[in-house]
Structure formats: structure tokens, C-alpha cells
Coordinates of C-alpha atoms and ligand atoms in Angstrom, one line a residue:
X195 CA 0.0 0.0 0.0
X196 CA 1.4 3.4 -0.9
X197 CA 1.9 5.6 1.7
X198 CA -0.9 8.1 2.0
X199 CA 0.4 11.8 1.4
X200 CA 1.5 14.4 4.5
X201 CA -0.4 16.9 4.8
X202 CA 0.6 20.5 5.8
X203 CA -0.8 22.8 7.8
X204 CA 0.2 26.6 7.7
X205 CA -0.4 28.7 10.4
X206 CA -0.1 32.7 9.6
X207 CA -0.2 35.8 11.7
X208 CA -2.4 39.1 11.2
X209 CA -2.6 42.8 12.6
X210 CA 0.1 42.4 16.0
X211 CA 2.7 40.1 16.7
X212 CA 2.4 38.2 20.3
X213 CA -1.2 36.9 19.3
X214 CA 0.1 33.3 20.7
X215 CA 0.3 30.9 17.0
X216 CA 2.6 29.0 19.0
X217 CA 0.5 28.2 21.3
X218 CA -2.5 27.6 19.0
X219 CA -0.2 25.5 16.6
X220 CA 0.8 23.2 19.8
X221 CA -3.0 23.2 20.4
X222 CA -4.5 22.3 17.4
X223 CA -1.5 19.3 16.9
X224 CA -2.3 18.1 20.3
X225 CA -5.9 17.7 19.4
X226 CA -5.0 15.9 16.5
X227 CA -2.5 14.0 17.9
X228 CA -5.3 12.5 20.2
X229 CA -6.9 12.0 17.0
X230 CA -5.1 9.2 16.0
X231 CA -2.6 11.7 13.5
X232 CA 0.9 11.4 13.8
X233 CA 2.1 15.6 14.4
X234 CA 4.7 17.7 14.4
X235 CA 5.2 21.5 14.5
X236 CA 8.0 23.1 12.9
X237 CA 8.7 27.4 13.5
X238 CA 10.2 29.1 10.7
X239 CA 11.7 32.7 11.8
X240 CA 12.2 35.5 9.7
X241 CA 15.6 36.5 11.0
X242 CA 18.6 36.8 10.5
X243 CA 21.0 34.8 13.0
X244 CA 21.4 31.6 12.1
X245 CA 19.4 30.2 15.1
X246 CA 18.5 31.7 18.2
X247 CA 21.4 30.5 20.6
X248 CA 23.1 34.1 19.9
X249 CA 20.2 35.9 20.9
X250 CA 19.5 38.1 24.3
X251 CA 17.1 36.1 26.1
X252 CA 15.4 40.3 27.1
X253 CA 15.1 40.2 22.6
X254 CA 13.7 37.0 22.2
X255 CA 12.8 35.1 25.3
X256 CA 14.1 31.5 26.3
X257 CA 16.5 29.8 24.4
X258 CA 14.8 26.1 24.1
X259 CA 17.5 23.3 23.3
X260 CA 16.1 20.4 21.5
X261 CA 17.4 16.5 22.1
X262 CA 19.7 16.9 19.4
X263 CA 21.3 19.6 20.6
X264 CA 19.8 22.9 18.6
X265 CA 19.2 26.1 20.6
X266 CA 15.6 27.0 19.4
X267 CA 12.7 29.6 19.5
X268 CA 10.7 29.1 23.0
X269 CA 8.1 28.0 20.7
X270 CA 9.1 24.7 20.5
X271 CA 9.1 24.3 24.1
X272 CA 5.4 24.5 23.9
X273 CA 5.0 22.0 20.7
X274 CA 7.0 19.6 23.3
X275 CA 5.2 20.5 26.5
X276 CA 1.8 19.8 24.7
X277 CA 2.6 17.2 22.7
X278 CA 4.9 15.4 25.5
X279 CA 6.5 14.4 21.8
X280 CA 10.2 15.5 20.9
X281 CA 11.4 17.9 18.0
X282 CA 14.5 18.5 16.2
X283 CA 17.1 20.9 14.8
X284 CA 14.8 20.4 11.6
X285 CA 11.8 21.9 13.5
X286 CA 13.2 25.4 13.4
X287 CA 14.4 27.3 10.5
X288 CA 15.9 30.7 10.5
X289 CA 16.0 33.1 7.5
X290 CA 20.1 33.1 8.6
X291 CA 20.1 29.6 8.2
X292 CA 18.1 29.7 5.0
X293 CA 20.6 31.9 3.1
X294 CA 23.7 29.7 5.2
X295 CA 22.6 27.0 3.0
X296 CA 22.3 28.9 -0.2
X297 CA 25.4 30.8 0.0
X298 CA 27.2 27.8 0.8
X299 CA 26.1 25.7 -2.8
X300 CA 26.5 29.2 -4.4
X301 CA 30.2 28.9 -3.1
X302 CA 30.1 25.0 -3.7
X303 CA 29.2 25.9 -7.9
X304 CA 26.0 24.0 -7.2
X305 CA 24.0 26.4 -9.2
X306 CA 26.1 26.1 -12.5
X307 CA 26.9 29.7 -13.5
X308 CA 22.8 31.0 -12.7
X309 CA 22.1 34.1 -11.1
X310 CA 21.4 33.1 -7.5
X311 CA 17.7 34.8 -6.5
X312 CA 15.2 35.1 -3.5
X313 CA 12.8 33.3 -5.7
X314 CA 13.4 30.2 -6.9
X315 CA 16.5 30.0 -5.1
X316 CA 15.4 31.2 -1.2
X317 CA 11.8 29.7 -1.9
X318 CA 13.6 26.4 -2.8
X319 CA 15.5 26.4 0.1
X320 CA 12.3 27.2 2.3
X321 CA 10.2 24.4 0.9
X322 CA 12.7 21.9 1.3
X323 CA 13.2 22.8 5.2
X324 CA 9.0 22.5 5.2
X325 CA 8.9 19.2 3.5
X326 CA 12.2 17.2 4.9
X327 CA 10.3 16.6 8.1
X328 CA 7.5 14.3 5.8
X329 CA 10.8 12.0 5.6
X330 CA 9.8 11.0 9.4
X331 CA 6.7 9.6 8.4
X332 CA 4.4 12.4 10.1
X333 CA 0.4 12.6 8.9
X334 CA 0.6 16.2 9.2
X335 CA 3.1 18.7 9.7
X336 CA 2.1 22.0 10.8
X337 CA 4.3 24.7 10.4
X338 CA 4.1 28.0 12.2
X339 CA 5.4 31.6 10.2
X340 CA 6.8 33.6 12.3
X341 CA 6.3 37.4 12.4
X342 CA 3.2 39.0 11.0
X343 CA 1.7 39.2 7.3
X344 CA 2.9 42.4 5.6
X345 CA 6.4 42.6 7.5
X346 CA 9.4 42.4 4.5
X347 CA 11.2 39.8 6.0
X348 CA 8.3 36.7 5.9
X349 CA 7.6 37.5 2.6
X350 CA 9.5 34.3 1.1
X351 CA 8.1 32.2 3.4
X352 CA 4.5 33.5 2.7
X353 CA 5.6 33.0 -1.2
X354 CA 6.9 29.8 0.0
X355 CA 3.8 28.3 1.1
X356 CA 2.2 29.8 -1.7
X357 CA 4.2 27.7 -4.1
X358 CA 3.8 24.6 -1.9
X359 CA 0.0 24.5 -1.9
X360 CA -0.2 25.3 -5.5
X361 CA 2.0 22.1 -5.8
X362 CA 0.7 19.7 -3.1
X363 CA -3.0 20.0 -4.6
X364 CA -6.1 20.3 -3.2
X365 CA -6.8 18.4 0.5
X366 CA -3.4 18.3 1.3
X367 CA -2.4 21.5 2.9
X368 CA -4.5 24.3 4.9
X369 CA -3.8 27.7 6.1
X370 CA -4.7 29.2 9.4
X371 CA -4.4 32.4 9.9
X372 CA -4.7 33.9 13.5
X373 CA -5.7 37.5 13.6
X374 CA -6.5 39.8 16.2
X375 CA -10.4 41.3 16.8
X376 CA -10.1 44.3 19.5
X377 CA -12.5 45.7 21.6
X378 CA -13.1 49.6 21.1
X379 CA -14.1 50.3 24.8
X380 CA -15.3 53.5 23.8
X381 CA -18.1 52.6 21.5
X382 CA -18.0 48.8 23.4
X383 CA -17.7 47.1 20.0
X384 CA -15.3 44.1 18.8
X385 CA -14.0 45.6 15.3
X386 CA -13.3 43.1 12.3
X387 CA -11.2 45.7 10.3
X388 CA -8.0 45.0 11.0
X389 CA -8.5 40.9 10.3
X390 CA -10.2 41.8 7.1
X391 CA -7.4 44.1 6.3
X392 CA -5.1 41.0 7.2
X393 CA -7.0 38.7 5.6
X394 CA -6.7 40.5 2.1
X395 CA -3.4 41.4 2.0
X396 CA -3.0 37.3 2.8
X397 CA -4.6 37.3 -0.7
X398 CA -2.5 40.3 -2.2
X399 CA 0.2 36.9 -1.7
X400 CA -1.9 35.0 -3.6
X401 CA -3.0 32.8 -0.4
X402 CA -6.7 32.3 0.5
X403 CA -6.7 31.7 4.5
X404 CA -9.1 28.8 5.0
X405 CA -9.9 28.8 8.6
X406 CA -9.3 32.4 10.7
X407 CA -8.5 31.8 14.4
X408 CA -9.3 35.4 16.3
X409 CA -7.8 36.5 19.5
X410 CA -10.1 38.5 21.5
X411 CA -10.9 39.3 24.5
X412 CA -14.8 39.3 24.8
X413 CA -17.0 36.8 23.2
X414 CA -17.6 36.7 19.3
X415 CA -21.3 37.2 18.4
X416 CA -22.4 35.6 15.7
X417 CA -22.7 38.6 13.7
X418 CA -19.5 39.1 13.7
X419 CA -18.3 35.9 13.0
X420 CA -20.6 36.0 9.9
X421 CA -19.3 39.3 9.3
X422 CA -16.0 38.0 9.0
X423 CA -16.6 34.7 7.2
X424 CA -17.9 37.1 4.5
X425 CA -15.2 39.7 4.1
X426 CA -12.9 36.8 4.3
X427 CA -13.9 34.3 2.0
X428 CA -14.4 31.6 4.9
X429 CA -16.8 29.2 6.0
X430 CA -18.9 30.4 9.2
X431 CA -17.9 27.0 11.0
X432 CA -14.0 27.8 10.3
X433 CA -14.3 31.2 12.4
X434 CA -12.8 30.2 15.3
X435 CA -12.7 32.2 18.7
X436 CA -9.8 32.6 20.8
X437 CA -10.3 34.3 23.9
X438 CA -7.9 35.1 26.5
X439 CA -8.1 32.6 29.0
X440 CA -6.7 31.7 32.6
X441 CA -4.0 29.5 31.5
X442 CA -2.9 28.5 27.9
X443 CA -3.4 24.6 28.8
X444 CA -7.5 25.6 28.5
X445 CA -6.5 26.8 25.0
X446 CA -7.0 22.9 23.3
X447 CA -10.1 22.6 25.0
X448 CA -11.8 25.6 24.2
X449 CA -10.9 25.2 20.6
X450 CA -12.1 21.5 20.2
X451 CA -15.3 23.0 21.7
X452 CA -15.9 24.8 18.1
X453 CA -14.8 21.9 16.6
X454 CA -11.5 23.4 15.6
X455 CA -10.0 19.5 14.9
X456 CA -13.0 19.0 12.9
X457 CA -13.0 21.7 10.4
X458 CA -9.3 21.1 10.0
X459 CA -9.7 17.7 9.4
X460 CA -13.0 17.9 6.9
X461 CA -10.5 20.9 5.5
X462 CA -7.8 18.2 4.5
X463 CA -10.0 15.2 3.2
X464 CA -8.4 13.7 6.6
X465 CA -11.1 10.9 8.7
X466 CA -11.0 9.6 12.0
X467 CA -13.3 7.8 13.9
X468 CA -11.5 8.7 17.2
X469 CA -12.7 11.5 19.3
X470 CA -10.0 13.8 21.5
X471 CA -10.4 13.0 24.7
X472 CA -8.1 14.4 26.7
X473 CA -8.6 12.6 29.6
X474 CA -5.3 13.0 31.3
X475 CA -5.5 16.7 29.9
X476 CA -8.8 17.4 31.9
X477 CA -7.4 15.5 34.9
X478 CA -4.0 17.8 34.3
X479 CA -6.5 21.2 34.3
X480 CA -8.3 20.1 37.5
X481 CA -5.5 19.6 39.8
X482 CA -3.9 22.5 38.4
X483 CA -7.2 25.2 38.9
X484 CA -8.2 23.3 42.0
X485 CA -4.7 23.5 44.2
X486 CA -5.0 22.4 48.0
X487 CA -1.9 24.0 49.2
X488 CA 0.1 27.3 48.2
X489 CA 4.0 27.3 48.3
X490 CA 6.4 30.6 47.3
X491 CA 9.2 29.9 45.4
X492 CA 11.7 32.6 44.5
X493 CA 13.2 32.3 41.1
X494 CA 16.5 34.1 41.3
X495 CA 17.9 35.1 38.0
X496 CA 18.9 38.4 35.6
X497 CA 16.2 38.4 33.1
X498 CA 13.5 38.8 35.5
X499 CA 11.6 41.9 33.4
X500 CA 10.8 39.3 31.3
X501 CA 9.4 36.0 32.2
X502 CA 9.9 34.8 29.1
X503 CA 13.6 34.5 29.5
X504 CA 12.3 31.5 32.2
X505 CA 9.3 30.3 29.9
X506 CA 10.5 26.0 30.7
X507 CA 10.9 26.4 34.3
X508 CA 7.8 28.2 34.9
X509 CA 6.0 25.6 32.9
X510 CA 7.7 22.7 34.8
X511 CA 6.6 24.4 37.9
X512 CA 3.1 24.1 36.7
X513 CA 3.5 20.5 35.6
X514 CA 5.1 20.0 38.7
X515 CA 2.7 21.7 40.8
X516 CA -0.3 20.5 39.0
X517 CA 1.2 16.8 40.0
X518 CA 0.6 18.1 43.6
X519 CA -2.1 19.5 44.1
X520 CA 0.1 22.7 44.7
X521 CA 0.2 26.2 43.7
X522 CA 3.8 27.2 43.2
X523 CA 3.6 30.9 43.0
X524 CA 6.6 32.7 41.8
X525 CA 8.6 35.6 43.7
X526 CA 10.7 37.0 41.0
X527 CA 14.4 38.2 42.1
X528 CA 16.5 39.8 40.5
X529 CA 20.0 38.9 41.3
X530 CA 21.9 41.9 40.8
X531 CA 19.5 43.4 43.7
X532 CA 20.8 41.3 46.1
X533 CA 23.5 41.7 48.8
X534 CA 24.5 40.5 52.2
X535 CA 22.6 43.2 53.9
X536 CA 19.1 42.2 52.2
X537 CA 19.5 38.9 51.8
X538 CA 17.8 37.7 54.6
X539 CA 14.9 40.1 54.0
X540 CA 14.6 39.5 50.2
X541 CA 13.8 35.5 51.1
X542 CA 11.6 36.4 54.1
X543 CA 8.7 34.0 54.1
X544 CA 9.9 32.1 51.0
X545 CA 9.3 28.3 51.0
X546 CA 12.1 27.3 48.3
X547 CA 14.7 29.0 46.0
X548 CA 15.0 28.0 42.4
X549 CA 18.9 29.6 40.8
X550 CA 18.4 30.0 37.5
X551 CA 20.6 29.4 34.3
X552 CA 22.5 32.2 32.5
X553 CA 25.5 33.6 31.4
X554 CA 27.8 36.5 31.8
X555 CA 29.4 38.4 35.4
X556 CA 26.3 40.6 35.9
X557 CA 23.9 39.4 39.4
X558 CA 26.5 36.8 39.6
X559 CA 28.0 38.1 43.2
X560 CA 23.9 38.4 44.4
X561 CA 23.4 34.7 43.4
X562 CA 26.2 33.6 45.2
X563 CA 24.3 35.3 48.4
X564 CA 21.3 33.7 48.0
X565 CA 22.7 30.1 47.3
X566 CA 25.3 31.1 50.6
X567 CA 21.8 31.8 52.6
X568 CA 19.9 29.4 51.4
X569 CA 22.7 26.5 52.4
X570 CA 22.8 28.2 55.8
X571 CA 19.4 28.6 56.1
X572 CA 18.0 25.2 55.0
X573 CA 15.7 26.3 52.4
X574 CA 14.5 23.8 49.6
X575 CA 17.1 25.0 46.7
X576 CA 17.3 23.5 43.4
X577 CA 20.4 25.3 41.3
X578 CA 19.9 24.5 37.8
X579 CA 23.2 24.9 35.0
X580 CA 24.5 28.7 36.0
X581 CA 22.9 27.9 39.1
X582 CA 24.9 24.5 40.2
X583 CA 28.3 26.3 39.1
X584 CA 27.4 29.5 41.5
X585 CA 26.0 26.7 44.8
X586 CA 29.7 25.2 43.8
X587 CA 31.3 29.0 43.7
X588 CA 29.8 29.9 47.0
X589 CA 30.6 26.6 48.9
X590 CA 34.2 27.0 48.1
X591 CA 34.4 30.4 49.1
X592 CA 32.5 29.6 52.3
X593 CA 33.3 26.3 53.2
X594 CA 36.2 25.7 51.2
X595 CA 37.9 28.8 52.5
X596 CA 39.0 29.7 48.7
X597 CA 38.3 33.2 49.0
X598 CA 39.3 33.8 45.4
X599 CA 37.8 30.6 44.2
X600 CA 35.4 31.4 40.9
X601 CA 34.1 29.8 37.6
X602 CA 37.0 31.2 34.6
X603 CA 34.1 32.6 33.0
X604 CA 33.9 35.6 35.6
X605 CA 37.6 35.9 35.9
X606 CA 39.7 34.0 33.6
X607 CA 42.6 34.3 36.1
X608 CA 40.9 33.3 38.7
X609 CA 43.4 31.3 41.4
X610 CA 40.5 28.5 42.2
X611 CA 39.1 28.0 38.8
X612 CA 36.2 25.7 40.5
X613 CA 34.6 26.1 37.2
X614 CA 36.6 25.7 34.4
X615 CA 36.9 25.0 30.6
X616 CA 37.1 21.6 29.2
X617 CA 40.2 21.0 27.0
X618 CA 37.9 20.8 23.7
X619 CA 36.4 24.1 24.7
X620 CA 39.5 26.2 25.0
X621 CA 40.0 27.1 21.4
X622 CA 36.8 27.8 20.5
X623 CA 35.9 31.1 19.3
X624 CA 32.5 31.5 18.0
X625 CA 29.5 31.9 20.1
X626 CA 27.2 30.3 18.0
X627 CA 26.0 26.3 18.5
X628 CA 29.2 25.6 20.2
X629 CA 28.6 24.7 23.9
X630 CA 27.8 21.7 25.1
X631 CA 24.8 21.0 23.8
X632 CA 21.9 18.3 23.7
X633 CA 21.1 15.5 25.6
X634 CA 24.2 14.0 27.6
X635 CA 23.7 10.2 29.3
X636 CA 24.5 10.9 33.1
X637 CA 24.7 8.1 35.9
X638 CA 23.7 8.9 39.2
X639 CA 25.6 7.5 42.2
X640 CA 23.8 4.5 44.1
X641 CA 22.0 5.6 46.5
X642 CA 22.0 9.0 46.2
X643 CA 19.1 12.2 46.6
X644 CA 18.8 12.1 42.5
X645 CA 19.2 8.0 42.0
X646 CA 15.6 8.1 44.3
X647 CA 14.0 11.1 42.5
X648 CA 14.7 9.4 38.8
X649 CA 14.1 5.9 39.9
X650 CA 17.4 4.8 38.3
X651 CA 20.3 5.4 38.2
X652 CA 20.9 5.8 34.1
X653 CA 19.2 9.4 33.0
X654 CA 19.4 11.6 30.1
X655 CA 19.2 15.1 30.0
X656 CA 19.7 18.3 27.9
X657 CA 22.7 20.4 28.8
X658 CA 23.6 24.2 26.7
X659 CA 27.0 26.0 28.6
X660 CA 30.1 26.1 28.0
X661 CA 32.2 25.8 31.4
X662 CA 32.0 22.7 33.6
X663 CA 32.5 21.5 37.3
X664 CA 36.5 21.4 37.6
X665 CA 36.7 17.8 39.1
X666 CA 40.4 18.4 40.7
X667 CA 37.9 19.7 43.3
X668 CA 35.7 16.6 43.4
X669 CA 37.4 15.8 47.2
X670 CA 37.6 18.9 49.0
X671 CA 33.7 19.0 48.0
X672 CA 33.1 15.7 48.8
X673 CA 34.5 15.7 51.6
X674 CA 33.3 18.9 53.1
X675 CA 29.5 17.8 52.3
X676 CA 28.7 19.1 48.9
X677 CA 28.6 15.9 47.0
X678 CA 29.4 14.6 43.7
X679 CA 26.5 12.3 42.6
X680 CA 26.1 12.5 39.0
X681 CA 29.4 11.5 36.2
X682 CA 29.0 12.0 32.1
X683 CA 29.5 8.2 31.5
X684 CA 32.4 8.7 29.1
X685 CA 34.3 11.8 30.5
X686 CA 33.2 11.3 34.3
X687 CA 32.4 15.2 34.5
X688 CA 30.7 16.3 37.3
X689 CA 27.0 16.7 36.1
X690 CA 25.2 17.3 39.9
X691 CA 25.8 17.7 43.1
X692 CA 23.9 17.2 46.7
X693 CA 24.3 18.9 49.7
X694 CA 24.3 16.3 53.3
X695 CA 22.6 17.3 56.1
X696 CA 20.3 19.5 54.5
X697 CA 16.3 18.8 53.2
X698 CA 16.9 19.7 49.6
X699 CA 19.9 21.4 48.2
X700 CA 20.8 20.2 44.1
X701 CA 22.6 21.6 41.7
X702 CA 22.1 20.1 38.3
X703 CA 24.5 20.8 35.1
X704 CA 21.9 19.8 33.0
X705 CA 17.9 21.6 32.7
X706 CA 15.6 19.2 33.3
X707 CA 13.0 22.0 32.5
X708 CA 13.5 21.1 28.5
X709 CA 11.6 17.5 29.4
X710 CA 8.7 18.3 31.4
X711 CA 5.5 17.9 29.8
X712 CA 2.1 18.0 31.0
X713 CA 1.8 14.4 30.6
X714 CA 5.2 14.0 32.3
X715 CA 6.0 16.5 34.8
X716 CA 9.5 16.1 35.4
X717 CA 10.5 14.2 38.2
X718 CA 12.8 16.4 39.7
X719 CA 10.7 19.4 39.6
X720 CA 8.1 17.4 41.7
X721 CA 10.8 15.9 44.3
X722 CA 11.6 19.8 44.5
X723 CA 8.5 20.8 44.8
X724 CA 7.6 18.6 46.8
X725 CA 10.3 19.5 49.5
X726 CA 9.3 22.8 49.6
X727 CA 6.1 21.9 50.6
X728 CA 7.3 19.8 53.3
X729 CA 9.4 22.5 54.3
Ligands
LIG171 N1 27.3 30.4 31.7 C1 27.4 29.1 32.1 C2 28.2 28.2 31.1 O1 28.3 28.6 30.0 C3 26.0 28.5 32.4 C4 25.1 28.3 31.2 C5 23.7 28.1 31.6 O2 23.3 28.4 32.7 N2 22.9 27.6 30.7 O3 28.7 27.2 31.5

């Protein structure tokens, strides 16, 4: 039997950027994942750098690192979390790594003497990224544009998918386009202009959007959605509402109320018999709205104007919490307010402290105070990547007595490099996809805090920096109570640490926050979670 044909799914954006396509794209493929489909959602980006590892986390929010090891749009974290399925480097695709590719054959001679243009040559490249994922056998791939309709730099991926559905025929591929219907508090009307607007110059591109998703924050009547299905060439049923709701986890259930999965699925010839259920989804919501205890948790970290910058750990929180029956409310602190004087004031009441990842000097000094109070003080503490090399800064300075001890990416002279480069690292200059990136095996010492949370003692988890534990250390740490318990396998690098004599005090190299899903919450976010509350 031949294999029946992928289908695509393109999902657009209209009037503002932020309108959340990443969140309905992770929506509509879980719904149809629990159809029966097999899903995955790809992100193209319309910039420049060649993926987003380079990019200020204030700019562009999280860096998300895939299983193979690519630095990604936060977006994908969401496909993952909702689809507790894994993606790939191929699942985001810059416009830098678009033209990467081209330049390179163009240097190669690939293109035998032609003139090398944004159409066919770009537009090649951008259908290719699209359609290498079908090689994986998926049903449907839905692929989300980045940016908004009408900026310059998406028009060759809107040309793009233009091209494509023109080739892949009728059935096989449909276009969402999400679009934005405000409320004019003034007159105390919801206004269909700007979609139209969107909707047309959609069509100026030579694409007809075939189902229109609207944010909004009030109800649409049904005058307006017949209102809109007329300007915009769309069938009443495949006006879909999008309200702002409590959490984005009610988003899948609120579209499979209008039938989103249905008109999508009608849309593209597609037939299944199975109905979304979303049983452990529902059960998920519940526990999560319906919380039987509160805990605070401080998230100590630089980006904090922008919770973005911490979009996984949040989430794992709420995985974590949801697990619980607990509320884990965040108390945001920025590091670089902290000092010896306010410590104790800044953590007043707090329940557990959460270090976060990052990179560069700045906050560095008021992390170390908070990991140094939060040893002292006993507090539930989980230091994650940035966050296990400053708990290992502190203790040496501290315990250690190594005054001077730091990590050689603060102070490259330092006289106790307790973080330090590996060998392979030293030479490297670029920035760009060159850490240690991806998912790394780690065993965990018999017996230890972390062998009990995992349940095993063989894990895998995602790792993105560049400096590690310096194990010439290993003993004095050991020794002294701040204990080695997880090795790389091959290169016996320290990957976590445990603190004796104290309820909860990790240090992980690694982010577990990249593998926590609604359907599995991570299991060291719960132990930590679940510390706190016992605190
Ligand atoms: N800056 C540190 C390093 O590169 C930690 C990175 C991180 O927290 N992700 O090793």
C-alpha cells in the first residue's frame, strides 16, 4: 500500500505580533495527535542569526535546546510540553540559516553559473526545510510563520507556502491564519477591520486563509463571526474564537469546543473515527485550577523583566505543581539586587529558591548570596546549570575557605578555577551552536538524593554551557559535604551535586525544565516541589 500523502498545515499571523500561534499550533497538533494523527510542529523565523542561541534572552525570550542539541525559539518548548512528543534541529528554521545554506552551494558551484535569486532559489530552500520533516513519516506537519503578514522579511516564506500548496494540490495542505479582533471600549464594539485588512493582504500573496482563528478578549457574536466569514472568504464553521483565557493549557479545550479538529480535518480530506479526549489533559486542568496548598518559590535570575527569558521552568513548575495539588507561586528576584545586607529580607517568608541558568558576570556576586543563605538557612534550593556552578562557587568560598575561588568565565585568572573550561572548549571562538549542547547520558551514584527522585540510576538530560565542574575539586567537595553524585558516562564530568545534612539542596549541570511535559512533569521538579512543601 502506498503511503498516503502528509499533509501541511500553515499557520499565519495578522494585525500584532504576540497573538500566541505558538501556542494555538501546539493546540490544534495536540488535538489531532489524540486524534489518532501522527504531528509535528515546525517554527520558521524570519531573522537573521542563524538560530537563536546568539540571541538576548530580554530580545527573544528562552532559548529552548532540542534532544539533538539545537538552541531554538521558545516555541518549541510549547509544541514539546503539549505534545509530551520530541522535536528536532529540523523543526526550526531561521531566514540566517536559509541563506547559510544557499550561500554555501553558491560557493560550492552548485548552481552552475545561474544568477542566484530570493525566488526560486530562497523559496527552494524554504520548501525543502517544510517538506524534509514528511521524511519522518508524520500525517501532518504543521508549520508555524513567524512574524506577522505584511512585514518584508516573511515575505518568502509566505511565497513559499504559496508555491507549496499550488504544488501539493487540493486536500493536502490548509492555512490558518490567526488575527486579532479588539474591543473599542469606547463605542463597546469588537472591530473586524483589522482581520479583514489581514485577511486581504494574505490574498495580495496569492493565499486564501481557509480557517481564521481570532484572538479576542470578549465573546464573538455571531454577527460578527458571519461578518468575518464574508469579508474573508471563509466558511462560518471555520471562524474560530480565541479568547484570552486563565491558562494556555485551556486553549486545546476551548478550541475543540468549536470543533476546531473537525473543520481542519474535513478541510484536508483527513477521517477519523476517534474522538479527542483528553482525559489526562482534563485531569491535568483540575488539579492545576483546584490547588490544595500554596507554596512561594523565589526564582532568582537576571532576566527577570521578562518572564519569558524563564518560559521552561515556569512551565515545569506548573507540571510540577499541578502533580501536587500545589500552587507554586513565583517571587521574582533579581540577582543583581541582592546583597549580604538584604539577603535575609529579600527570602523572608519564602518556602524554596530555584537559581536559575545564564551567562555572563552581571547578578553573579547576588546569586552567590542567596545560594550562601539558602545552604545556611536550609531552604529547599534547586540550582539549575548557571545555578549548580554558582552553589559550587559559594561553597568553596564559604566552606572551602577559597576566597578567590570562581568559575573562569567571571575571571579568567581566577586562582581557584572551580569552574573551568574543558580542554575541547578552549580554542573555541564563536559563540554560535558551540557549547555543550543536547542531551548527555549521566549516571547517578547508588544511593543517592537524585538515584531516588529518577528511579534509576541511568538518565538523560539536555545540557547548553560552555564551562563545567572542575573535578580536581571533586574531594575537598566531597569531603566537606557538597557531594558529587552524577558522572558524564564517558568523561566522568561532574553533572550534579547534593548537599548532606540538608532537606533539599541540588545543583544540576543539566535543565531538566527542557523535558517536562504536561503528561510527564519532570520528576525532579516534583521531588523539589515537593520539599518545599514539606518544608
Ligand atoms: N554560563 C554558564 C556556562 O556557559 C552556564 C550556562 C547556563 O546556565 N545555561 O557554562
Amino acid at each position: 500500500m502506498s503511503k498516503k500523502p502528509t499533509k501541511y498545515i500553515f499557520v499565519t499571523g495578522g494585525v500584532t505580533s504576540s497573538l500566541g500561534k505558538g501556542i494555538v499550533s501546539a493546540s490544534l497538533g495536540l488535538l489531532l495527535k489524540e486524534r489518532g494523527f501522527n504531528v509535528t510542529i515546525q517554527k520558521l523565523d524570519p531573522y537573521i542569526n542563524i538560530d537563536p542561541g546568539t540571541l538576548n534572552p530580554y530580545e527573544h525570550g528562552e532559548c529552548y535546546v532540542t534532544q539533538d542539541g539545537a538552541e531554538t525559539d521558545l516555541d518549541l518548548g510549547h509544541y514539546e510540553r503539549f505534545l509530551d512528543s520530541n522535536t528536532s534541529q529540523n523543526n526550526n528554521v531561521t531566514t540566517g540559516r536559509i541563506y547559510q545554506t544557499v550561500i554555501e552551494k553558491e560557493r560550492r558551484g552548485d548552481f552552475l553559473g545561474k544568477t542566484v535569486q530570493v525566488i526560486p532559489h530562497i523559496t527552494n530552500e524554504i520548501k525543502r526545510r517544510i517538506k524534509i520533516l514528511a521524511k519522518q513519516n508524520y500525517d501532518i506537519i504543521i508549520t508555524e510563520i513567524g512574524g506577522t503578514v505584511g512585514d518584508i522579511e516573511s515575505l518568502p516564506y509566505i511565497e513559499s507556502v504559496r508555491q507549496l500548496r499550488w504544488e501539493l494540490g487540493e486536500h493536502n495542505s490548509l492555512v490558518i491564519h490567526l488575527t486579532l479582533v479588539p474591543y473599542l471600549a469606547a463605542s463597546g464594539e469588537l472591530k473586524t477591520k483589522p482581520s479583514q485588512h489581514s485577511v486581504r493582504q494574505l490574498m495580495e500573496y496569492g493565499i486564501q486563509a481557509d480557517i481564521l482563528v481570532c484572538r479576542t478578549e470578549h465573546n464573538i457574536t455571531k454577527e460578527i463571526r458571519a461578518k468575518l466569514a464574508q469579508f474573508c472568504n471563509v466558511d462560518i464553521t471555520s471562524v474560530i474564537e480565541s479568547k484570552d483565557l486563565d491558562t494556555i493549557y485551556e486553549v486545546p479545550l476551548n478550541l475543540q469546543k468549536q470543533n476546531f479538529d473537525d473543520v481542519v480535518l474535513n478541510t484536508l480530506n483527513l477521517k477519523s473515527e476517534k474522538k479527542a479526549e483528553l482525559k489526562d489533559w482534563k485531569q491535568f486542568l483540575k488539579r492545576y485550577k483546584n490547588p490544595k496548598r500554596k507554596v512561594e518559590i523565589a526564582l532568582v535570575g537576571k532576566y527577570i523583566s521578562l518572564q519569558d527569558s524563564y518560559k521552561s521552568i515556569v512551565e515545569s513548575f506548573i507540571h510540577a505543581g499541578a502533580e501536587l495539588e500545589t500552587e507554586v507561586k513565583i517571587r521574582w528576584v533579581y540577582s543583581g539586587d541582592i546583597t549580604e545586607q538584604n539577603v535575609a529580607q529579600t527570602f523572608e517568608g519564602i518556602d524554596g529558591i530555584l537559581i536559575a541558568p545564564g551567562f555572563g558576570d552581571r547578578g553573579i556576586e547576588g546569586k552567590i548570596q542567596a545560594a550562601r543563605f539558602a545552604r545556611e538557612a536550609k531552604i529547599p534550593t534547586l540550582g539549575i546549570c548557571l545555578g549548580m556552578q554558582i552553589m559550587t562557587i559559594e561553597f568553596a568560598r564559604t566552606v572551602l575557605g577559597l576566597e578567590k575561588a570562581n568559575s573562569v568565565e567571571f575571571d579568567s585568572s581566577t586562582v581557584d578555577p572551580v569552574i573551568s573550561l574543558m580542554e575541547d572548549q578552549k580554542n573555541v571562538v564563536e559563540k554560535g551552536g558551540t557549547m555543550r549542547l543536547g542531551a548527555w547520558k549521566c549516571s547517578l551514584k547508588l544511593g543517592s538524593k537524585l538515584h531516588e527522585i529518577y528511579g534509576g540510576r541511568n538518565i538523560s538530560e539536555r545540557h547548553r554551557h560552555r564551562y563545567e565542574f572542575n573535578s580536581e575539586y571533586s574531594k575537598a567537595f566531597e569531603s566537606n559535604g557538597l557531594v558529587p553524585t552524577g558522572f558524564n558516562p564517558e568523561t566522568q564530568l561532574v553533572e550534579t551535586l547534593e548537599l548532606k545534612d540538608h532537606p533539599f539542596y541540588v545543583g544540576v549541570q543539566y535543565h531538566p525544565e527542557y523535558k517536562s511535559t504536561v503528561e510527564s512533569p519532570h520528576p525532579l521538579f516534583v521531588a523539589f516541589v515537593k520539599a518545599v512543601q514539606s518544608k
